Short mmCIF file of C-alpha atoms in Angstrom, two decimals:
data_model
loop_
_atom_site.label_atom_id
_atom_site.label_comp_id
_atom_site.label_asym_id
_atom_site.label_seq_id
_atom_site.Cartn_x
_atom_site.Cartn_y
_atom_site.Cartn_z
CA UNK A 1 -43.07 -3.72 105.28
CA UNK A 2 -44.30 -1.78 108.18
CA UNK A 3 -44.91 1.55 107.99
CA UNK A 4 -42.90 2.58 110.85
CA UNK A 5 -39.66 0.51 108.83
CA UNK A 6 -40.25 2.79 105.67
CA UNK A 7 -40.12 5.81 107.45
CA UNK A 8 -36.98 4.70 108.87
CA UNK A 9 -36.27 4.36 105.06
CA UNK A 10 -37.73 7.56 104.26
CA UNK A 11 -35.92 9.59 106.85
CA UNK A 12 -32.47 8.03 105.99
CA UNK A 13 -32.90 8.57 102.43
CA UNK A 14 -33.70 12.22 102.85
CA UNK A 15 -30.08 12.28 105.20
CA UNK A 16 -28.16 10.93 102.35
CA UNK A 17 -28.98 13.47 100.23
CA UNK A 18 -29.56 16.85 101.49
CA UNK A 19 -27.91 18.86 99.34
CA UNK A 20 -29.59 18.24 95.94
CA UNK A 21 -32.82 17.60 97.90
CA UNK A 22 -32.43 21.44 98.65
CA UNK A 23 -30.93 22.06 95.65
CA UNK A 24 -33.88 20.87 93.57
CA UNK A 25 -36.57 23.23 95.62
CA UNK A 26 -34.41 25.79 94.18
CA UNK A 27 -36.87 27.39 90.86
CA UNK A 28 -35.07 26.41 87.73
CA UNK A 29 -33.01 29.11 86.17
CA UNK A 30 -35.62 30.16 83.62
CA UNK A 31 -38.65 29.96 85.87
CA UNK A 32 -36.98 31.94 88.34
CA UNK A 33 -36.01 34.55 85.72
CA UNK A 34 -39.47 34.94 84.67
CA UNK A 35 -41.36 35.10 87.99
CA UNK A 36 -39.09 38.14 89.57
CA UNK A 37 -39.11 39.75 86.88
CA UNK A 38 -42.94 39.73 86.11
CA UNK A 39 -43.33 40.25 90.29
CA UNK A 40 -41.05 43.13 89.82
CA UNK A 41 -42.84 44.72 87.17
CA UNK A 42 -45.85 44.05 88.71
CA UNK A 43 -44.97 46.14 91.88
CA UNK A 44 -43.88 48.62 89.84
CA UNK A 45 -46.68 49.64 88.43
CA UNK A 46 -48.36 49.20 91.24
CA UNK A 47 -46.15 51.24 93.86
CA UNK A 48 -47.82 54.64 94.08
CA UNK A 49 -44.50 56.07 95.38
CA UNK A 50 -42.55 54.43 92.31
CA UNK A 51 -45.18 55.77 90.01
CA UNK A 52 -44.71 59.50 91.90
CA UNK A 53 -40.97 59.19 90.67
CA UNK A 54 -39.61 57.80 93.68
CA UNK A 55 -36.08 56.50 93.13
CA UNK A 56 -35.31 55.83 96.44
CA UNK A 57 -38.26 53.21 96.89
CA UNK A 58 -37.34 51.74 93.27
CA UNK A 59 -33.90 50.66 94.86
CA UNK A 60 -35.22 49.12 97.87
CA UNK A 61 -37.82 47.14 95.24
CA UNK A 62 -34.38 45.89 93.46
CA UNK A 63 -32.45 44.96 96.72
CA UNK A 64 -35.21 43.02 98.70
CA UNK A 65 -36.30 41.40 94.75
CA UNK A 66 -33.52 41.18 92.35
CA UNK A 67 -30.46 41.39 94.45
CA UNK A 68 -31.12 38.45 96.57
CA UNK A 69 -30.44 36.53 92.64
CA UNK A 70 -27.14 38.13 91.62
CA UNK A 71 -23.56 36.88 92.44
CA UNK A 72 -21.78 39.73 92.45
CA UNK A 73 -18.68 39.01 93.72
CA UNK A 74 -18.31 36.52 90.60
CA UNK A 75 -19.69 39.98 88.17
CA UNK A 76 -16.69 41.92 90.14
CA UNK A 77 -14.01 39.23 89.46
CA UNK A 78 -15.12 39.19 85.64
CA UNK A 79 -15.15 42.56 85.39
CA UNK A 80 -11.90 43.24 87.09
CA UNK A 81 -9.62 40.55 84.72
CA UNK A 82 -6.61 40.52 85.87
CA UNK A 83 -6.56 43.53 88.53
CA UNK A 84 -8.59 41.31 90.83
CA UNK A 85 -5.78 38.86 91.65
CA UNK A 86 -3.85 42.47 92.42
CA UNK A 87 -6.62 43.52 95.22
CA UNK A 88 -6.54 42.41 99.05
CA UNK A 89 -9.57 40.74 100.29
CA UNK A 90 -10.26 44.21 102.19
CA UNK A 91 -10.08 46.00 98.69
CA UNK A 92 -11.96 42.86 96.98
CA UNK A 93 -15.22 43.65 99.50
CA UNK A 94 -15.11 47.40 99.23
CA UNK A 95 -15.29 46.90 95.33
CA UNK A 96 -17.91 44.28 95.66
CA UNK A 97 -19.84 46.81 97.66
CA UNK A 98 -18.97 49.85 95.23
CA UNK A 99 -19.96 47.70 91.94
CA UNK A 100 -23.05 46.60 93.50
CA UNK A 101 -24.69 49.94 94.30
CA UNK A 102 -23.06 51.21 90.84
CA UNK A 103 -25.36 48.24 89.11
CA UNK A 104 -28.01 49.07 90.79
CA UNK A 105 -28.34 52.55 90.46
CA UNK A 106 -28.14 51.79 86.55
CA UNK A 107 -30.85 49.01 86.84
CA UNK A 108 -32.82 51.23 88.78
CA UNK A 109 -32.54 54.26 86.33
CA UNK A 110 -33.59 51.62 83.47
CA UNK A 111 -36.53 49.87 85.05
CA UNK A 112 -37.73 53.87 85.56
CA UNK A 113 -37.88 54.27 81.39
CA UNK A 114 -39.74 51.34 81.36
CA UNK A 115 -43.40 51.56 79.87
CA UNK A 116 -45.45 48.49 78.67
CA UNK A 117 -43.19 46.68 76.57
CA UNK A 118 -43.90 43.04 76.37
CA UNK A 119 -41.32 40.07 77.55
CA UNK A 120 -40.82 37.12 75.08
CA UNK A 121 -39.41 34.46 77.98
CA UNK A 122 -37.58 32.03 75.53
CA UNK A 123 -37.59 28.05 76.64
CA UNK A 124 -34.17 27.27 78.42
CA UNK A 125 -32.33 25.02 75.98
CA UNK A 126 -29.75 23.44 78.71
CA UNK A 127 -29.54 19.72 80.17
CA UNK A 128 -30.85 19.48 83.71
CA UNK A 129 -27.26 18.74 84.60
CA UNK A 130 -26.02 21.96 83.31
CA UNK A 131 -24.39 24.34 86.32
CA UNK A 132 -23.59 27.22 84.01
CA UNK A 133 -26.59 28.53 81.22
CA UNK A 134 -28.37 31.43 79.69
CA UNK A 135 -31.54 32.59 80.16
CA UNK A 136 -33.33 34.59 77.00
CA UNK A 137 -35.73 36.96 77.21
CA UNK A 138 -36.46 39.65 74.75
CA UNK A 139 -37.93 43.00 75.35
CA UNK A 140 -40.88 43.35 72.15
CA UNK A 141 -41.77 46.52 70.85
CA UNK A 142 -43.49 47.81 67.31
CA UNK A 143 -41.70 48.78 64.52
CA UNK A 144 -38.62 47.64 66.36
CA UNK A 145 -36.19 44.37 66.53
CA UNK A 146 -36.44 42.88 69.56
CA UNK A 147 -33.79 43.53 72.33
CA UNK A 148 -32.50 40.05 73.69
CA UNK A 149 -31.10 40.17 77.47
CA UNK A 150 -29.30 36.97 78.27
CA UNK A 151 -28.55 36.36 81.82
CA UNK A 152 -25.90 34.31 81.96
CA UNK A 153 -26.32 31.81 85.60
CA UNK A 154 -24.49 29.71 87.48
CA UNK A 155 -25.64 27.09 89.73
CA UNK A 156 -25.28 27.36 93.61
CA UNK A 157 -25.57 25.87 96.74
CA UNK A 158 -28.38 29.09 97.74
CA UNK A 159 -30.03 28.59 94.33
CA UNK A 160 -29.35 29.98 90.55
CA UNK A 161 -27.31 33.47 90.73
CA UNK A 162 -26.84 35.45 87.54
CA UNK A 163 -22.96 36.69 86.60
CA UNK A 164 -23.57 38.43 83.85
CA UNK A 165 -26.40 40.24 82.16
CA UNK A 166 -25.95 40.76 78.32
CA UNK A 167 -28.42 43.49 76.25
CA UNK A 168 -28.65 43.67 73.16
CA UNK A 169 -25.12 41.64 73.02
CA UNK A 170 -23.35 44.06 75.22
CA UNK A 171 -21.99 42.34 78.20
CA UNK A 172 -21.91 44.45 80.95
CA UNK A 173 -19.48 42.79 83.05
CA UNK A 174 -17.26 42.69 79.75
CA UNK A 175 -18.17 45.86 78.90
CA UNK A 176 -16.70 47.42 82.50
CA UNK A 177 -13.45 45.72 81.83
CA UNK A 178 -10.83 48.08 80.08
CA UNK A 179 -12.48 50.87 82.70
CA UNK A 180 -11.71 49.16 85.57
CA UNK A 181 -8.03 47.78 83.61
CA UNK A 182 -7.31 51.64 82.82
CA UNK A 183 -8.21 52.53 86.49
CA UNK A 184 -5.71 49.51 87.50
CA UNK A 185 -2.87 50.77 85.34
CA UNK A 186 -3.58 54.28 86.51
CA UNK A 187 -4.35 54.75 89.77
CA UNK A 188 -4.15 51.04 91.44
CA UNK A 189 -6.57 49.50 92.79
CA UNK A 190 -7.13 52.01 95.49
CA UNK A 191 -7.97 54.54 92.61
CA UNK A 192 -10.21 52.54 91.15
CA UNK A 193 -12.35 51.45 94.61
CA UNK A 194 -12.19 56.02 94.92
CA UNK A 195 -13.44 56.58 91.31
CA UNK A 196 -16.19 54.27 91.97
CA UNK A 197 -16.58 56.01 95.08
CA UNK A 198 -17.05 59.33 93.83
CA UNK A 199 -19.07 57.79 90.60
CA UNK A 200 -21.53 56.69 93.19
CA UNK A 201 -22.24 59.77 95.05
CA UNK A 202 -22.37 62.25 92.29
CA UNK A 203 -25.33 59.75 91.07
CA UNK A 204 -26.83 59.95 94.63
CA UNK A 205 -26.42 63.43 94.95
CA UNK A 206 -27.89 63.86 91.11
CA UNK A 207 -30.57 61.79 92.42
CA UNK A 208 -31.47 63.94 95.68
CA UNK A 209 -31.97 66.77 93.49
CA UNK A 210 -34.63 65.61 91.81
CA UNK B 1 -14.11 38.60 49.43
CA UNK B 2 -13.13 41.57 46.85
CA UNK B 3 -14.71 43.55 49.28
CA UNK B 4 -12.40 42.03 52.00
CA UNK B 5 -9.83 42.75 50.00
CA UNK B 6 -10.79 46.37 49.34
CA UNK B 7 -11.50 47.31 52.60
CA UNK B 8 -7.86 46.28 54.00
CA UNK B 9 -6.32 48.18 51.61
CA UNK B 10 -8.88 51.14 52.43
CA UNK B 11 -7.91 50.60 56.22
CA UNK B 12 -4.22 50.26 55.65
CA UNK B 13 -3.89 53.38 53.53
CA UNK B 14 -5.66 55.13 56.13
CA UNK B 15 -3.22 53.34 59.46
CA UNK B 16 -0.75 54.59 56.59
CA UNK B 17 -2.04 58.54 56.70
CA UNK B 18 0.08 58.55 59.51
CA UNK B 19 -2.67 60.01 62.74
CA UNK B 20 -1.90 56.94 64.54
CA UNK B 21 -0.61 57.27 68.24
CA UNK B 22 0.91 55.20 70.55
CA UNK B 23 -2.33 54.51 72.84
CA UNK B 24 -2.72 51.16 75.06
CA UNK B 25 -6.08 49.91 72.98
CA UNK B 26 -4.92 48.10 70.00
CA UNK B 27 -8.42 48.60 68.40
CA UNK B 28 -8.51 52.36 68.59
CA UNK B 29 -5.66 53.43 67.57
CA UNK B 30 -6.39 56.80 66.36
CA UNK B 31 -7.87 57.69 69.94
CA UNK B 32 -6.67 61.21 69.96
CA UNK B 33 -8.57 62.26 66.81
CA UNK B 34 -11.12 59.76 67.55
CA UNK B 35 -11.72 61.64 71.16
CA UNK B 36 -11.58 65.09 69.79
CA UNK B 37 -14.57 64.21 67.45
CA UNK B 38 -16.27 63.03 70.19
CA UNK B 39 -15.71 65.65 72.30
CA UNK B 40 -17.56 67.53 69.40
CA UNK B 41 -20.58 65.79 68.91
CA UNK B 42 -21.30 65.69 72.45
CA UNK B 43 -20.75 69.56 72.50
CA UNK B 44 -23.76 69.07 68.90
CA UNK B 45 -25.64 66.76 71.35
CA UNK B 46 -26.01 69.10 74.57
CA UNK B 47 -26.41 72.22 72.41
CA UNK B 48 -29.14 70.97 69.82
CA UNK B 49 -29.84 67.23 69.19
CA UNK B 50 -30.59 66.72 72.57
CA UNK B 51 -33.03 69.58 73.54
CA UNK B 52 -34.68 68.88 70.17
CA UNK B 53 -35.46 65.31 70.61
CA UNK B 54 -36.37 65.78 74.34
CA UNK B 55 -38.66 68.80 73.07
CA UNK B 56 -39.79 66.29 70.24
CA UNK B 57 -40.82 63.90 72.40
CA UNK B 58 -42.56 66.22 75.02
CA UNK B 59 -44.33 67.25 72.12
CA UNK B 60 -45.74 64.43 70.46
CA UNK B 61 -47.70 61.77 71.59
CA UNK B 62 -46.05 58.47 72.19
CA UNK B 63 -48.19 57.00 69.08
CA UNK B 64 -47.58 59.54 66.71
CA UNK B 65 -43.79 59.40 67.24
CA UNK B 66 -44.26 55.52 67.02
CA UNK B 67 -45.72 56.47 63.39
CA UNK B 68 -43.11 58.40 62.48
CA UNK B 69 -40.71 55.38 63.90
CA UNK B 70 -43.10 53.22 61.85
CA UNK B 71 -42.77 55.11 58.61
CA UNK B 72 -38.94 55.09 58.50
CA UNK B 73 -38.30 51.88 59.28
CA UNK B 74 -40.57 50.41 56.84
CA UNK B 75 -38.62 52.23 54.04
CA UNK B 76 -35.74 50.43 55.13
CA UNK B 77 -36.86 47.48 55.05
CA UNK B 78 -36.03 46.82 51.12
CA UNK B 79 -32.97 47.16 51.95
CA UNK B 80 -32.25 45.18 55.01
CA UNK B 81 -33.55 42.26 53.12
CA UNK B 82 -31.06 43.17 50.20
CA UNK B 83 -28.54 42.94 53.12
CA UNK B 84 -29.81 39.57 54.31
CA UNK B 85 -29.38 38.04 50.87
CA UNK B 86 -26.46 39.20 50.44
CA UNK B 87 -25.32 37.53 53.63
CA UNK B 88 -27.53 34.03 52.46
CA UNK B 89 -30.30 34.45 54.89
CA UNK B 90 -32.74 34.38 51.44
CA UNK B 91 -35.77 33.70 53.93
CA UNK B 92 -35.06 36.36 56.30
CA UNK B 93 -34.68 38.79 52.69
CA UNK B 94 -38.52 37.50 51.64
CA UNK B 95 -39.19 38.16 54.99
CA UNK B 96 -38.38 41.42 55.09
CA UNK B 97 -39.81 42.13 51.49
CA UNK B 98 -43.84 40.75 52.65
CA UNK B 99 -42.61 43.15 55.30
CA UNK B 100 -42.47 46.20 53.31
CA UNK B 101 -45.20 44.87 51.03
CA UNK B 102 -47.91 44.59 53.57
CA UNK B 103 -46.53 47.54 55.53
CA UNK B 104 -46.73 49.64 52.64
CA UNK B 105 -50.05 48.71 51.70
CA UNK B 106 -52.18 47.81 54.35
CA UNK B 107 -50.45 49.53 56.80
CA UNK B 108 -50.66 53.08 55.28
CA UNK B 109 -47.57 53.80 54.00
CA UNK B 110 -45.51 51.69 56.95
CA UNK B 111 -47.07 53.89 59.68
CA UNK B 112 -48.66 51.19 60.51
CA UNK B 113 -45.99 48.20 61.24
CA UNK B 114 -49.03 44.94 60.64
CA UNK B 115 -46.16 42.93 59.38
CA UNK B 116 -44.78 42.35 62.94
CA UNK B 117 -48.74 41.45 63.74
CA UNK B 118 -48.64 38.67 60.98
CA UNK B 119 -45.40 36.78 62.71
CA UNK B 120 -42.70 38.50 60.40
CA UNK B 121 -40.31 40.24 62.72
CA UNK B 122 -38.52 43.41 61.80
CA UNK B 123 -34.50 42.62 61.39
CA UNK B 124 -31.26 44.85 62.13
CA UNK B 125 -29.24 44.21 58.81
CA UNK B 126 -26.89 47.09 57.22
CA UNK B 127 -23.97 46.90 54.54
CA UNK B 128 -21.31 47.20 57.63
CA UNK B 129 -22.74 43.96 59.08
CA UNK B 130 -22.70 42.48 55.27
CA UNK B 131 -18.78 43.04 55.00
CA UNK B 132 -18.17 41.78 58.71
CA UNK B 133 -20.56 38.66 57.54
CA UNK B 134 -18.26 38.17 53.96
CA UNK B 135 -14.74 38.36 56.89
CA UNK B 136 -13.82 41.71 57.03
CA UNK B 137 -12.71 42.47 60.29
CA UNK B 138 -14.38 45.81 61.89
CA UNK B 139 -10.58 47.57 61.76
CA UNK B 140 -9.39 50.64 63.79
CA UNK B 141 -12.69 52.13 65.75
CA UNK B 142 -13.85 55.02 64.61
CA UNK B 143 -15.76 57.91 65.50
CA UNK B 144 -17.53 59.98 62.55
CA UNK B 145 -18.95 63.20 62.97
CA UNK B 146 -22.72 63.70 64.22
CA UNK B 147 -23.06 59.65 63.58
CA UNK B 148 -20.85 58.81 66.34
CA UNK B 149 -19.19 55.44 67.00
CA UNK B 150 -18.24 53.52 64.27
CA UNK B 151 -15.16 51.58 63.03
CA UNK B 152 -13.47 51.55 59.22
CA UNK B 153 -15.56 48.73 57.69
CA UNK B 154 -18.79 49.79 59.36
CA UNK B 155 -17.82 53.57 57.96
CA UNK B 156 -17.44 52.20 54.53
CA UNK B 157 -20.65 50.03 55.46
CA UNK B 158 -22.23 53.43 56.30
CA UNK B 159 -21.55 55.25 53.04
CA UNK B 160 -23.17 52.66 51.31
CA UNK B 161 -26.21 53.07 52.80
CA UNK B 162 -26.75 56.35 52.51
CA UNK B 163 -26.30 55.86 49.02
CA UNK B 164 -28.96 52.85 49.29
CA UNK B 165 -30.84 55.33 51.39
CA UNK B 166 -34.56 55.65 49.86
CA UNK B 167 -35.08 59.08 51.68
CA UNK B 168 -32.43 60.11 49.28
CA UNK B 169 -34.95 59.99 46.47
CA UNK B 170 -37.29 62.28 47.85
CA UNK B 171 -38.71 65.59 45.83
CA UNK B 172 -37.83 67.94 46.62
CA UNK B 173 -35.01 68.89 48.04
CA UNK B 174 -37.11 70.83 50.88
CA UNK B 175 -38.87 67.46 51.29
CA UNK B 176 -36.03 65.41 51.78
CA UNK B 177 -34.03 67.40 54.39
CA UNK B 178 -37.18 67.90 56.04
CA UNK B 179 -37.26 63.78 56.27
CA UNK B 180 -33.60 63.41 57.32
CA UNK B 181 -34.28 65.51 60.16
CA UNK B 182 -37.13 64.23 60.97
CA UNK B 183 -36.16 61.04 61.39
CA UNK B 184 -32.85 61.77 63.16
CA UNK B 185 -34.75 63.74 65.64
CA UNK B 186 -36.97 60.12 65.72
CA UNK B 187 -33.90 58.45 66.23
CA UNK B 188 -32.44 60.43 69.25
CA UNK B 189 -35.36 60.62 70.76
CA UNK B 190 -35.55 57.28 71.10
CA UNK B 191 -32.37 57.05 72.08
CA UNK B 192 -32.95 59.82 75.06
CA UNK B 193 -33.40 56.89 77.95
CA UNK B 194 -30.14 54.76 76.40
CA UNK B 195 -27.79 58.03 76.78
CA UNK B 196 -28.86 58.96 80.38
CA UNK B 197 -28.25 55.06 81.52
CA UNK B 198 -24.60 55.53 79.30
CA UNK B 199 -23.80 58.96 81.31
CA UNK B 200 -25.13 57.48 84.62
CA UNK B 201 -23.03 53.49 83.75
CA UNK B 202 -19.87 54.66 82.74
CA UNK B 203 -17.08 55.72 84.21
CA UNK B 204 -15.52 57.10 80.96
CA UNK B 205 -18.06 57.27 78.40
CA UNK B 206 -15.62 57.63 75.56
CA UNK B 207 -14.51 54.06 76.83
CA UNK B 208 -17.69 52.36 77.71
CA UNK B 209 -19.34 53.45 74.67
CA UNK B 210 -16.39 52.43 72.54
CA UNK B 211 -16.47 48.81 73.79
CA UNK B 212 -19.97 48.40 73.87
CA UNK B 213 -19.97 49.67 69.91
CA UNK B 214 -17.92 46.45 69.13
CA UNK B 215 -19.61 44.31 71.32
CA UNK B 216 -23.12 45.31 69.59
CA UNK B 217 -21.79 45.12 66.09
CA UNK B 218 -20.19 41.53 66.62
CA UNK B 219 -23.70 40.22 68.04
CA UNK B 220 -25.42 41.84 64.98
CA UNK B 221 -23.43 40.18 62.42
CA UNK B 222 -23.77 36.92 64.22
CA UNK B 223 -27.63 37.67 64.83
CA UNK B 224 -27.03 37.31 68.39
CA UNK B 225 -25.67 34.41 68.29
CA UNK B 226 -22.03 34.98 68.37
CA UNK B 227 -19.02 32.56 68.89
CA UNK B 228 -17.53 32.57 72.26
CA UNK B 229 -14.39 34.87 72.00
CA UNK B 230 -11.26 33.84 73.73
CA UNK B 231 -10.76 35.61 76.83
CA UNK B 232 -7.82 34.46 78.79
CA UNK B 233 -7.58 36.87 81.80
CA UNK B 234 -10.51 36.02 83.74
CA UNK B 235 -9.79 34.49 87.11
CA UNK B 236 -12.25 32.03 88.57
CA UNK B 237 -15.06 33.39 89.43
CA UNK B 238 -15.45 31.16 92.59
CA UNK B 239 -15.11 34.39 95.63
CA UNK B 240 -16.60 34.61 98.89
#
C-alpha cells in the first residue's frame, strides 16, 4: 500500500464519521466535571478582586467557566412541568434568560461561602454508550456527613451539558417546580417571566449595596 | 410495622382535628397554620437566633466552633448507630459505635472527630428516617415551632429523639440548658450561609423550603440513593 493510497483511506475515514470523531474530543462527563470545577476553585482563590469580595467578577468567573457546561433551556423546561408547553417561544427565551441569571446569582452567592473544603470526585459508573448519567462529587468536611452534589448530564452534539444539579438530594430544577406551577396558575406565564424579573433585580440591587 | 400502624392513626386523628383547608398542595394540607408558624419563627430567627449565631460565629474562631460542632455530634453518634440497626445497616451501627469509642477517647471527649481520620465516616440517621425506612409515609408537612420544617412522622421521629437525646442527662439543670443552647447556636450558625442562598433562591421561601424538606428527607432514608419517583409532567427536554 502506498502511502499516498492510505491517506486517501485516512481522509475518507475521518469524512464518514465526523460527528463522533468530534464527539469523542469532547472530556468525558466526569473528567470534565472535575477539571472546571478544580480550575474554578483555583481562580478563586487566586482572584485578588474575588478575594476583596467582588461579586461582580465572581459572575463573570461562572459565565466564561461554568456556563459554557449547562443546558439551560432543558433546566427551564424541567422546572417549568407543564407551564412550559403554555409559553410562546418569545416567553420560552425571556425565561431561559431570567432562570439563568437567577442560577447564577445563587451559584455565585454559594461559591462566595466557600472555604477549603475538600472534593471527593466519585468514579462515573455509566457505559460509554450512556447519553444521560450522573456525576458524584461530595463536598468533605470534619465532624460532618458528606454533602453529595450529583449533576445529572446529558450528552450533546457541543459536548456533555448538565440539566440538573442535585445537593444534598434536593433537586433544584425539581425543587423550582410548584413555584414556577403556582406562578402559572396565578399570574400566567407573563407573571411568572415579571416575578423572576423583579426577583432578579432586588438581588442585583442587594448586591450593589454592598 | 406497629409503628406504621401507629403513626397513621396518629396522622389521621390529627387530619381528623379538623385545621385542614382546602389548599392546592396535597402534602401540606394544613398550610394556613403551617404558614402562620412560620411566619413566627422567622420573626424568632431575625430577632434573636440569627444575630446570635452570626455574633457566635464572629466571635469564635472557625476551629473552636468546629470543636464545639465536634463535641455534639460525637454524642450523637450512639444513637445514630441505634438508628442504623434498627433500619439493618448493623455495619454502619458498629461503625458508628468505634466512632464514638475512639472519638470519645482519643479524641478528647469527641472534640476531636479522629474517627473520620481512621476511614469511618460520620452518618445522618434519626428515628424519623427509621419510621420512613420501616414504610411510614412522611404524612401532612409540618412546621413545628423554633425547629421548623418537618412533617407528622418526622415530628413523632423528633420527639423520640429528644427523649434519646444524651444532652438530656446532663447535671445540672444550669448545665444542660447551657448545652442546648449552645449547640443550637452551633447549629444555626452553621446554617448562616444555607439561609442567605434559601432567601436569595427562592421565590417563596415558605414553598421552596417546604419542597426541598421532602426532597432531603426522602434521600436520607434512602442514603442518597433513592428510587426514581414518577414524574409524569415533564415535557422533553429537547429546546433550542
Amino acid at each position: 500500500m502506498t502511502m499516498r493510497k492510505l491517506l486517501r483511506i485516512l481522509a475518507a475515514s475521518f469524512l464518514l464519521l465526523p460527528v463522533p470523531a468530534i464527539a469523542q474530543v469532547a472530556p468525558p462527563p466526569d473528567v470534565l466535571v472535575k477539571n472546571v470545577t478544580l480550575e474554578v476553585i483555583d481562580l478563586i482563590a487566586k482572584d485578588k478582586e474575588i478575594n476583596a469580595g467582588s461579586r461582580a467578577k465572581l459572575i463573570q468567573v461562572i459565565e466564561a467557566k461554568v456556563l459554557p457546561h449547562f443546558n439551560f433551556a432543558s433546566m427551564t423546561a424541567l422546572a417549568m412541568g407543564q407551564g412550559w408547553n403554555r409559553a410562546t417561544p418569545e416567553q420560552k427565551k425571556r425565561l431561559i434568560e431570567e432562570f439563568k441569571t437567577l442560577l447564577v446569582r445563587t451559584y455565585a452567592s454559594a461559591l462566595s461561602s466557600y472555604s477549603e473544603q475538600k472534593f471527593d470526585f466519585r468514579p462515573l459508573r455509566a457505559k460509554p454508550t450512556d447519553t444521560d448519567v450522573t456525576v458524584q462529587v461530595r463536598v468533605l468536611q470534619p465532624g460532618m456527613q458528606p454533602v453529595p452534589i450529583d449533576y445529572s448530564m446529558e450528552k450533546t452534539a457541543a459536548g456533555w451539558k448538565v440539566y440538573d444539579v442535585m445537593v444534598g438530594g434536593v433537586s433544584l430544577v425539581v425543587n423550582y417546580r410548584t413555584e414556577f406551577n403556582n406562578a402559572v396558575r396565578n399570574s400566567g406565564v407573563e407573571g411568572l417571566i415579571k416575578e423572576l424579573d423583579t426577583k432578579n433585580r432586588s438581588l442585583e440591587a442587594a448586591a450593589g449595596k454592598k | 410495622m406497629i409503628a406504621g400502624r401507629f403513626l397513621l392513626a396518629v396522622s389521621l386523628a390529627a387530619a381528623a382535628a379538623g385545621c385542614a383547608t382546602a389548599e392546592s398542595e396535597p402534602r401540606d394540607p394544613w398550610e394556613s397554620m403551617n404558614r402562620r408558624i412560620y411566619r413566627f419563627n422567622d420573626s424568632f430567627d431575625d430577632w434573636i437566633a440569627r444575630p446570635v449565631a452570626t455574633r457566635y460565629r464572629g466571635l469564635l474562631h472557625g476551629e473552636i466552633r468546629g470543636r464545639v460542632r465536634n463535641f455534639f455530634s460525637n454524642l450523637a453518634d450512639p444513637f445514630i448507630g441505634v438508628n442504623n440497626m434498627l433500619q439493618g445497616k448493623f455495619e454502619d451501627g458498629l461503625a458508628d459505635w468505634v466512632r464514638f469509642a475512639f472519638n470519645t477517647t482519643f479524641g478528647l471527649l469527641g472534640i476531636h472527630d479522629v474517627a473520620s481520620d481512621m476511614g469511618y465516616e460520620k452518618h445522618n440517621e434519626d428515628f424519623g428516617q427509621t419510621f420512613g425506612r420501616w414504610g411510614a409515609g412522611p404524612g401532612p408537612y409540618l412546621v413545628l415551632p423554633l425547629l421548623g420544617p418537618s412533617s407528622v412522622r418526622d415530628g413523632m421521629g423528633t420527639a423520640v429523639d429528644m427523649v434519646a437525646d444524651p444532652v438530656g442527662l446532663f447535671e445540672p439543670n444550669a448545665a444542660r440548658n447551657s448545652a442546648v443552647v449552645l449547640r443550637a447556636t452551633q447549629v444555626r450558625a452553621d446554617l448562616l450561609d444555607a439561609s442567605r442562598l434559601l432567601g436569595e433562591a427562592a421565590l417563596d421561601r415558605y414553598v421552596f423550603l417546604r419542597d426541598a424538606y421532602f426532597q432531603r428527607r426522602r434521600s436520607l432514608i434512602y442514603d442518597g440513593r433513592p428510587p426514581r419517583e414518577e414524574v409524569n409532567d415533564t415535557p422533553e427536554p429537547a429546546v433550542k
